[in-house]
Tab-separated table of C-alpha atoms in Angstrom:
chain	number	residue	atom	x	y	z
A	1	MET	CA	-6.963	12.196	5.119
A	2	SER	CA	-7.200	14.650	7.951
A	3	VAL	CA	-6.451	18.509	7.426
A	4	LEU	CA	-3.009	17.933	8.611
A	5	SER	CA	-0.185	18.383	5.876
A	6	LYS	CA	1.448	14.922	4.560
A	7	GLU	CA	4.275	15.600	6.932
A	8	ASN	CA	2.330	16.409	9.929
A	9	ARG	CA	0.392	13.486	9.276
A	10	ALA	CA	3.076	10.957	8.566
A	11	LYS	CA	4.370	12.096	12.396
A	12	HIS	CA	1.168	11.753	14.063
A	13	LEU	CA	1.136	7.760	11.899
A	14	LYS	CA	4.619	7.448	12.918
A	15	THR	CA	3.869	7.947	16.766
A	16	ALA	CA	0.921	6.171	16.659
A	17	GLY	CA	2.839	2.800	15.756
A	18	LEU	CA	2.459	2.454	12.379
A	19	SER	CA	5.853	1.354	10.076
A	20	THR	CA	7.331	4.228	8.185
A	21	GLY	CA	6.080	1.813	4.679
A	22	VAL	CA	2.705	1.713	5.833
A	23	VAL	CA	2.496	5.632	6.218
A	24	LEU	CA	4.154	6.257	3.012
A	25	ALA	CA	1.947	3.818	1.268
A	26	MET	CA	-1.017	5.108	3.023
A	27	LEU	CA	-0.499	8.657	2.158
A	28	TYR	CA	1.286	8.628	-0.906
A	29	LEU	CA	0.281	5.761	-3.102
A	30	ILE	CA	-3.115	4.598	-1.533
A	31	ALA	CA	-5.203	7.814	-0.640
A	32	PRO	CA	-4.364	9.708	-3.697
A	33	HIS	CA	-5.011	6.614	-6.159
A	34	GLU	CA	-7.818	5.184	-4.189
A	35	GLY	CA	-9.738	8.632	-3.019
A	36	LYS	CA	-12.353	8.391	-0.303
A	37	ILE	CA	-16.248	7.742	-0.473
A	38	ASN	CA	-17.851	7.786	2.932
A	39	THR	CA	-20.519	5.583	1.326
A	40	VAL	CA	-20.513	1.938	-0.287
A	41	TYR	CA	-20.073	2.068	-4.004
A	42	LEU	CA	-19.386	-0.283	-6.440
A	43	ASP	CA	-15.039	-0.208	-7.751
A	44	PRO	CA	-14.845	-0.725	-11.660
A	45	VAL	CA	-15.092	-4.578	-11.552
A	46	GLY	CA	-18.421	-4.100	-9.376
A	47	ILE	CA	-17.121	-4.971	-5.902
A	48	PRO	CA	-19.149	-3.307	-2.991
A	49	THR	CA	-16.228	-0.896	-1.727
A	50	VAL	CA	-16.266	2.287	0.828
A	51	CYS	CA	-13.651	4.864	1.566
A	52	TYR	CA	-9.711	4.649	0.655
A	53	GLY	CA	-10.826	1.369	-1.443
A	54	GLN	CA	-11.924	-1.074	1.458
A	55	THR	CA	-13.684	-4.282	0.174
A	56	GLY	CA	-14.365	-7.258	2.274
A	57	VAL	CA	-15.390	-5.893	5.857
A	58	ASP	CA	-15.486	-2.936	7.764
A	59	LEU	CA	-13.795	-1.857	11.261
A	60	TYR	CA	-16.814	-3.823	12.738
A	61	GLY	CA	-16.487	-6.939	11.370
A	62	ARG	CA	-19.585	-6.070	8.447
A	63	LYS	CA	-19.805	-7.198	5.234
A	64	ILE	CA	-19.561	-4.361	3.246
A	65	GLU	CA	-22.905	-4.257	0.653
A	66	MET	CA	-24.777	-2.387	-1.081
A	67	ASN	CA	-27.521	-1.191	-0.372
A	68	LYS	CA	-27.228	-1.496	3.115
A	69	GLY	CA	-27.329	2.067	4.281
A	70	LEU	CA	-23.245	2.004	5.754
A	71	GLU	CA	-22.095	5.459	5.891
A	72	TYR	CA	-18.486	5.779	7.478
A	73	SER	CA	-16.764	9.518	8.915
A	74	ASP	CA	-13.457	10.557	7.773
A	75	GLU	CA	-12.477	9.454	11.074
A	76	GLU	CA	-13.386	5.867	10.542
A	77	CYS	CA	-12.147	5.754	6.797
A	78	ASP	CA	-9.150	6.942	7.988
A	79	LEU	CA	-8.638	3.988	11.007
A	80	MET	CA	-9.768	1.467	8.473
A	81	LEU	CA	-7.009	2.184	6.011
A	82	ALA	CA	-4.335	2.293	8.915
A	83	LEU	CA	-5.563	-1.046	10.014
A	84	THR	CA	-5.973	-2.548	6.720
A	85	THR	CA	-2.750	-1.369	5.493
A	86	LYS	CA	-0.468	-2.503	8.539
A	87	ALA	CA	-3.004	-5.809	8.350
A	88	PHE	CA	-1.157	-6.180	4.611
A	89	GLU	CA	2.187	-5.375	5.776
A	90	VAL	CA	2.308	-8.389	8.013
A	91	LYS	CA	1.252	-10.435	5.448
A	92	ILE	CA	3.876	-9.353	2.975
A	93	LEU	CA	6.589	-9.732	5.684
A	94	LYS	CA	5.354	-13.412	5.718
A	95	LEU	CA	6.023	-13.616	2.016
A	96	THR	CA	8.987	-12.147	1.452
A	97	LYS	CA	12.437	-13.972	2.716
A	98	PRO	CA	15.191	-11.254	3.915
A	99	PHE	CA	18.647	-11.198	2.509
A	100	ASN	CA	21.747	-10.222	3.618
A	101	SER	CA	22.722	-6.821	3.769
A	102	PRO	CA	26.009	-5.062	3.226
A	103	GLN	CA	26.171	-5.070	7.111
A	104	ALA	CA	26.425	-8.655	7.791
A	105	HIS	CA	24.581	-8.647	11.355
A	106	VAL	CA	21.137	-7.184	9.534
A	107	ASP	CA	18.463	-9.064	6.945
A	108	TYR	CA	16.299	-6.999	5.141
A	109	ARG	CA	13.382	-7.742	2.699
A	110	PHE	CA	13.184	-4.526	1.011
A	111	ILE	CA	16.058	-2.293	-0.566
A	112	SER	CA	14.051	0.666	0.788
A	113	GLN	CA	10.995	1.713	2.772
A	114	TYR	CA	10.144	3.452	-0.551
A	115	GLN	CA	10.293	-0.127	-2.289
A	116	LYS	CA	8.341	-1.337	1.072
A	117	ALA	CA	5.334	1.254	0.392
A	118	ALA	CA	5.228	0.535	-3.048
A	119	LEU	CA	4.463	-3.642	-2.466
A	120	ILE	CA	2.135	-2.511	0.295
A	121	SER	CA	0.329	-0.054	-1.942
A	122	PHE	CA	0.636	-3.493	-4.648
A	123	VAL	CA	-1.047	-5.411	-2.579
A	124	TYR	CA	-3.641	-3.382	-1.084
A	125	ASN	CA	-4.797	-3.266	-4.357
A	126	VAL	CA	-4.682	-6.645	-5.654
A	127	GLY	CA	-4.455	-8.694	-3.214
A	128	GLU	CA	-2.098	-10.838	-0.709
A	129	GLY	CA	-3.241	-14.135	-2.931
A	130	ASN	CA	-2.234	-12.419	-6.217
A	131	LEU	CA	1.459	-11.494	-4.924
A	132	GLU	CA	1.677	-14.790	-3.406
A	133	THR	CA	1.806	-16.200	-6.658
A	134	SER	CA	3.119	-13.399	-8.734
A	135	THR	CA	6.416	-13.655	-10.790
A	136	LEU	CA	6.983	-10.442	-8.982
A	137	LEU	CA	7.414	-12.516	-5.330
A	138	LYS	CA	9.499	-14.870	-6.763
A	139	LEU	CA	12.079	-12.126	-8.241
A	140	LEU	CA	11.996	-10.541	-5.282
A	141	ASN	CA	12.750	-13.443	-2.650
A	142	GLN	CA	15.612	-14.102	-5.432
A	143	GLY	CA	17.150	-10.294	-4.727
A	144	LYS	CA	16.299	-9.615	-8.137
A	145	HIS	CA	14.950	-6.090	-6.835
A	146	GLU	CA	15.076	-4.220	-10.011
A	147	GLU	CA	13.435	-7.284	-11.714
A	148	ALA	CA	10.527	-7.012	-9.196
A	149	CYS	CA	9.909	-3.701	-9.216
A	150	ALA	CA	9.449	-3.710	-13.176
A	151	GLN	CA	7.243	-6.339	-12.626
A	152	LEU	CA	4.374	-3.747	-11.181
A	153	VAL	CA	3.745	-2.588	-14.270
A	154	ARG	CA	2.196	-5.682	-15.751
A	155	TRP	CA	-0.638	-5.715	-13.387
A	156	VAL	CA	-2.925	-2.886	-15.040
A	157	ARG	CA	-5.610	-5.111	-15.897
A	158	ALA	CA	-9.607	-5.642	-14.375
A	159	LYS	CA	-11.425	-8.100	-15.894
A	160	GLY	CA	-8.931	-8.545	-18.725
A	161	LYS	CA	-9.422	-4.821	-19.331
A	162	VAL	CA	-6.732	-2.000	-19.070
A	163	LEU	CA	-7.486	0.739	-16.732
A	164	LYS	CA	-6.058	3.889	-17.031
A	165	GLY	CA	-5.949	3.908	-13.381
A	166	LEU	CA	-4.358	1.021	-12.772
A	167	VAL	CA	-1.776	2.132	-15.268
A	168	SER	CA	-1.033	5.402	-13.541
A	169	ARG	CA	-0.901	3.634	-10.084
A	170	ARG	CA	1.418	1.150	-11.358
A	171	GLY	CA	3.762	3.104	-12.760
A	172	LEU	CA	4.043	5.272	-9.809
A	173	GLU	CA	4.624	2.295	-7.647
A	174	LYS	CA	7.434	1.069	-9.779
A	175	GLU	CA	9.269	4.693	-9.264
A	176	TRP	CA	9.145	4.517	-5.823
A	177	CYS	CA	9.895	0.552	-5.826
A	178	LEU	CA	13.012	1.737	-7.517
A	179	GLY	CA	13.802	4.773	-5.283
A	180	ASP	CA	12.489	7.722	-7.312
A	181	VAL	CA	10.267	9.464	-5.208
A	182	PRO	CA	9.324	12.958	-5.247
A	183	LEU	CA	11.599	15.738	-3.981
A	184	GLY	CA	11.051	16.171	0.165
A	185	VAL	CA	10.152	12.327	0.740
A	186	GLU	CA	14.091	11.649	1.650
A	187	LYS	CA	13.852	13.774	4.205
A	188	LEU	CA	10.136	12.881	5.962
A	189	VAL	CA	11.439	9.736	5.636
A	190	ALA	CA	14.683	10.633	7.748
A	191	GLU	CA	12.747	12.301	10.098
A	192	LEU	CA	10.461	9.509	10.047
A	193	GLU	CA	13.253	7.024	10.770
A	194	ASN	CA	15.223	8.953	13.286
A	195	GLY	CA	12.888	10.416	15.541
């Protein structure tokens, strides 16, 4: 991420048109766990990856492959992360059902922006296909949010092997999903939401 503080970066991303959930996912959940490598590398399960865990295709529609000499600037990595995260948010919104809030005229899909950010981070890592067939989604769509959040910590394997990094990431996503966020994040969300 750029040299701006997380708070200033968050405000910049919000003014660029990204939702609060996407901004939180990018800055607090995805980037810290994915890290950033500007050249193509193989992830722990052998998938060609670049920048913040980007797989598949890059900004320009090119397939991300090893030994093709692909290298990306920090700005390209940041833009890829923003575009990909926004795309996952759209897919999540299509899969989740609104539930009635205490305010009868408003429907919600998530109990908080933190829960939304956790789910975006989760899907960024495992893909929307895994979310679509998951018990997590079924519980979420039944309005069983605590039970849905508890499902996150089950997704810690890659090719059958428990990965320490996934255990850490899923634990943090579960905390966020349940609304347990670091000090200062609530204040930042209020600023992003109100202006």
